[in-house]
Coordinates of C-alpha atoms in Angstrom, one line a residue:
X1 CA -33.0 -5.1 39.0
X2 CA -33.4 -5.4 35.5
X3 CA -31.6 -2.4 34.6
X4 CA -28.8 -3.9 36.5
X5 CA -29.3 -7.0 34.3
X6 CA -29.2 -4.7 30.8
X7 CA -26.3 -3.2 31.8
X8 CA -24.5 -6.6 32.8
X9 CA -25.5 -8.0 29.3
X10 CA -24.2 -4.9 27.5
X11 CA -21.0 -4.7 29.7
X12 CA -20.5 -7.9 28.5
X13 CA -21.3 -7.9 24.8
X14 CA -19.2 -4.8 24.7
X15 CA -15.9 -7.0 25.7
X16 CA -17.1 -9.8 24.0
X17 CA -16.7 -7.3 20.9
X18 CA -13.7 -5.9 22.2
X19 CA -11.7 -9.5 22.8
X20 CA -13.3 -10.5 18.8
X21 CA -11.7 -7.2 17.5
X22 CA -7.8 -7.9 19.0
X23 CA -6.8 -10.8 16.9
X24 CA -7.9 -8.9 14.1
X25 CA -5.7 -5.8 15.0
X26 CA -3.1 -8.4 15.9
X27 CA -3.0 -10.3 12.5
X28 CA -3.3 -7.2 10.5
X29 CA 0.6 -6.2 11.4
X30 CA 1.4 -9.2 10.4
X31 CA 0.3 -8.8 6.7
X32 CA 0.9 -6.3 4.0
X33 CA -3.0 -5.2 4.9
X34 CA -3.7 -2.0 4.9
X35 CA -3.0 1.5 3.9
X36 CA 0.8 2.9 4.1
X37 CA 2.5 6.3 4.0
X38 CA 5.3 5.9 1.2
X39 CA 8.7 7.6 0.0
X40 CA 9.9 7.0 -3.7
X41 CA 12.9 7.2 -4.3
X42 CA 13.4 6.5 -8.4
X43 CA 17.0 5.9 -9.7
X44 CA 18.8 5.7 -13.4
X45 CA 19.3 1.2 -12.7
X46 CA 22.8 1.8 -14.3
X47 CA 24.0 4.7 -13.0
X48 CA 22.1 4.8 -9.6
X49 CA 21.4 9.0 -10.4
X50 CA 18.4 10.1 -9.2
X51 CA 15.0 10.6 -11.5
X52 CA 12.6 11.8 -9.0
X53 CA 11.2 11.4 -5.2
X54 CA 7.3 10.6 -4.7
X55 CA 4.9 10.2 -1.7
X56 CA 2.3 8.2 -2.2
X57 CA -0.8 6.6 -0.1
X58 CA -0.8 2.7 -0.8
X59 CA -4.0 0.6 0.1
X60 CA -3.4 -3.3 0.1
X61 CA -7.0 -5.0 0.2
X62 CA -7.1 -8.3 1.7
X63 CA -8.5 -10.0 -1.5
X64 CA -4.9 -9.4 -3.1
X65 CA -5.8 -5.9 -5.0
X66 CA -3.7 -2.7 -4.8
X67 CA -4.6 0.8 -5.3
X68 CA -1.9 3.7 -4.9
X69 CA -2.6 7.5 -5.0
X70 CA 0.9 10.2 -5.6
X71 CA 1.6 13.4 -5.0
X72 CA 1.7 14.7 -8.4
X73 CA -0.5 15.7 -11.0
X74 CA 2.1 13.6 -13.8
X75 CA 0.5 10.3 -13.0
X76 CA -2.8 8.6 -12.4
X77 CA -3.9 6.1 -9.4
X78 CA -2.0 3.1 -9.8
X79 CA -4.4 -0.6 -9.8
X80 CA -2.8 -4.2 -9.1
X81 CA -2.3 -7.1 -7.1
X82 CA 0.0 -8.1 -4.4
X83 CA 1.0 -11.8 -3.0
X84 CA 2.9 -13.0 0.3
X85 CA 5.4 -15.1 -1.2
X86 CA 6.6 -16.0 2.3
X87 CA 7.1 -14.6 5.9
X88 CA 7.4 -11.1 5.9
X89 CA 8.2 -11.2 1.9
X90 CA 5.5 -10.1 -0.6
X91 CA 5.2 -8.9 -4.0
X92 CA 3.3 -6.5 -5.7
X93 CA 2.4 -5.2 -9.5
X94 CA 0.5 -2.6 -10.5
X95 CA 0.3 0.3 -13.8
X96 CA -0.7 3.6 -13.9
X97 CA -1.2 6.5 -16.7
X98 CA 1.8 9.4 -16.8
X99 CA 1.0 12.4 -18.2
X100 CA 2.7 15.1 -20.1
X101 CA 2.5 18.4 -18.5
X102 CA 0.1 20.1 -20.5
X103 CA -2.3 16.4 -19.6
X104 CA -1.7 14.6 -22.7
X105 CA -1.1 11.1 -22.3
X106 CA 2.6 10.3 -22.0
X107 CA 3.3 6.5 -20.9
X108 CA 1.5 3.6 -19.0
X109 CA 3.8 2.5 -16.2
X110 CA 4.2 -1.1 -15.0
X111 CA 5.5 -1.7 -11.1
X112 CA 7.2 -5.1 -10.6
X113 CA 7.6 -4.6 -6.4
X114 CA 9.4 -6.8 -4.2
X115 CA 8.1 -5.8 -0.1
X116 CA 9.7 -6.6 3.2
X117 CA 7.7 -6.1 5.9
X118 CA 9.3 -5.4 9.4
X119 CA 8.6 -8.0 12.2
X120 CA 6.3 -5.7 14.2
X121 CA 4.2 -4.5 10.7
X122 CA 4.5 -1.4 10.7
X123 CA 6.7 -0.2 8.5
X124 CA 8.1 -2.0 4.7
X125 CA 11.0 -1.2 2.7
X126 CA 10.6 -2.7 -0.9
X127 CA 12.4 -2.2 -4.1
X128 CA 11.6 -3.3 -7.7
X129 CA 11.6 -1.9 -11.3
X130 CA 9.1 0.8 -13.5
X131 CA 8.8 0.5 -16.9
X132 CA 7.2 3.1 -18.9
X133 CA 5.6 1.9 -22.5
X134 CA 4.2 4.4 -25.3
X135 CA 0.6 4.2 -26.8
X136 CA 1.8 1.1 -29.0
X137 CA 2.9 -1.1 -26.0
X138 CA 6.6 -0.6 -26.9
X139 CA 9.1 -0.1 -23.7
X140 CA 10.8 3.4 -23.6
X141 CA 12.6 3.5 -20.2
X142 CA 13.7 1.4 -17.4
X143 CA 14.2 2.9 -13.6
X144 CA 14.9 1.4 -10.6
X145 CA 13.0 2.1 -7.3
X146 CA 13.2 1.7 -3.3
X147 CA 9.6 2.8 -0.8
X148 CA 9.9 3.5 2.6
X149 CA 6.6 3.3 4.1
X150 CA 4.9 3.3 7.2
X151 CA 1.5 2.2 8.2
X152 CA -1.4 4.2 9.0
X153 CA -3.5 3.3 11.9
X154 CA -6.5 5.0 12.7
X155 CA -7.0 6.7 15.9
X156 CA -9.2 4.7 18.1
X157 CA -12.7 6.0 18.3
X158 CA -14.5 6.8 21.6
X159 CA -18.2 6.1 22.1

């Protein structure tokens, strides 16, 4: 009898966790939360020509700070903040090092990042400027930018 009583109780905490955990999940796709899977595409503003294409791993922390990892040895992991400014619009800016190719530092970028999330939250489209200053804070070059990204959900966990 009381093991039948044990395993009632833990049946029952178990979907007591389970029902706490699914508005959770449920608000999370609704907010820029998260990490995402991200295309760069980087363009002359003017001219629209393209500079270069990037992936990169973006991580949006609920207490409003960014972090950003590329695919290429030329830059350094990107740090910043990120606002809803309403519905699914948000904003987001954040710097990182570039480096020459021999490793020498080259610029310090600065992201000004305008994010649309799509109704269900799982994927974004954003687009926005990089500016690139030299070692004495002066601005050497302008580009223009789109992401595509997609979020990344963990696989659900057995027991």
């Amino acid at each position: 009898m009381k093991k039948n009583i044990l395993r009632i109780c833990t049946f029952a905490l178990g979907l007591a966790g389970a029902q706490s955990m699914l508005p959770a999940q449920n608000t999370q796709t609704q907010t820029l939360e998260g990490v995402w899977d991200v295309s760069v595409t980087v363009t002359n503003c003017q001219t629209g020509a393209l500079i270069r294409t990037v992936r990169s791993l973006q991580m949006f922390l609920q207490d409003g700070s960014f972090t950003e990892s590329a695919n290429t040895s030329l830059r350094g992991i990107s740090v910043g903040t990120w606002n809803r400014v309403s519905g699914p619009m948000y904003n987001a800016t954040y710097w990182f090092f570039r480096y020459n190719p021999d490793g020498t530092f080259a610029s310090i970028a600065q992201s000004l990042d305008t994010i649309t999330l799509t109704q269900d939250g799982s994927h974004f489209g954003a687009a926005g400027t990089i500016q690139d200053f030299d070692a004495n804070n002066t601005l050497i070059s302008t580009g223009c930018f789109v992401h595509q990204a997609t979020r990344l959900v963990p696989p659900l966990r057995g027991n």
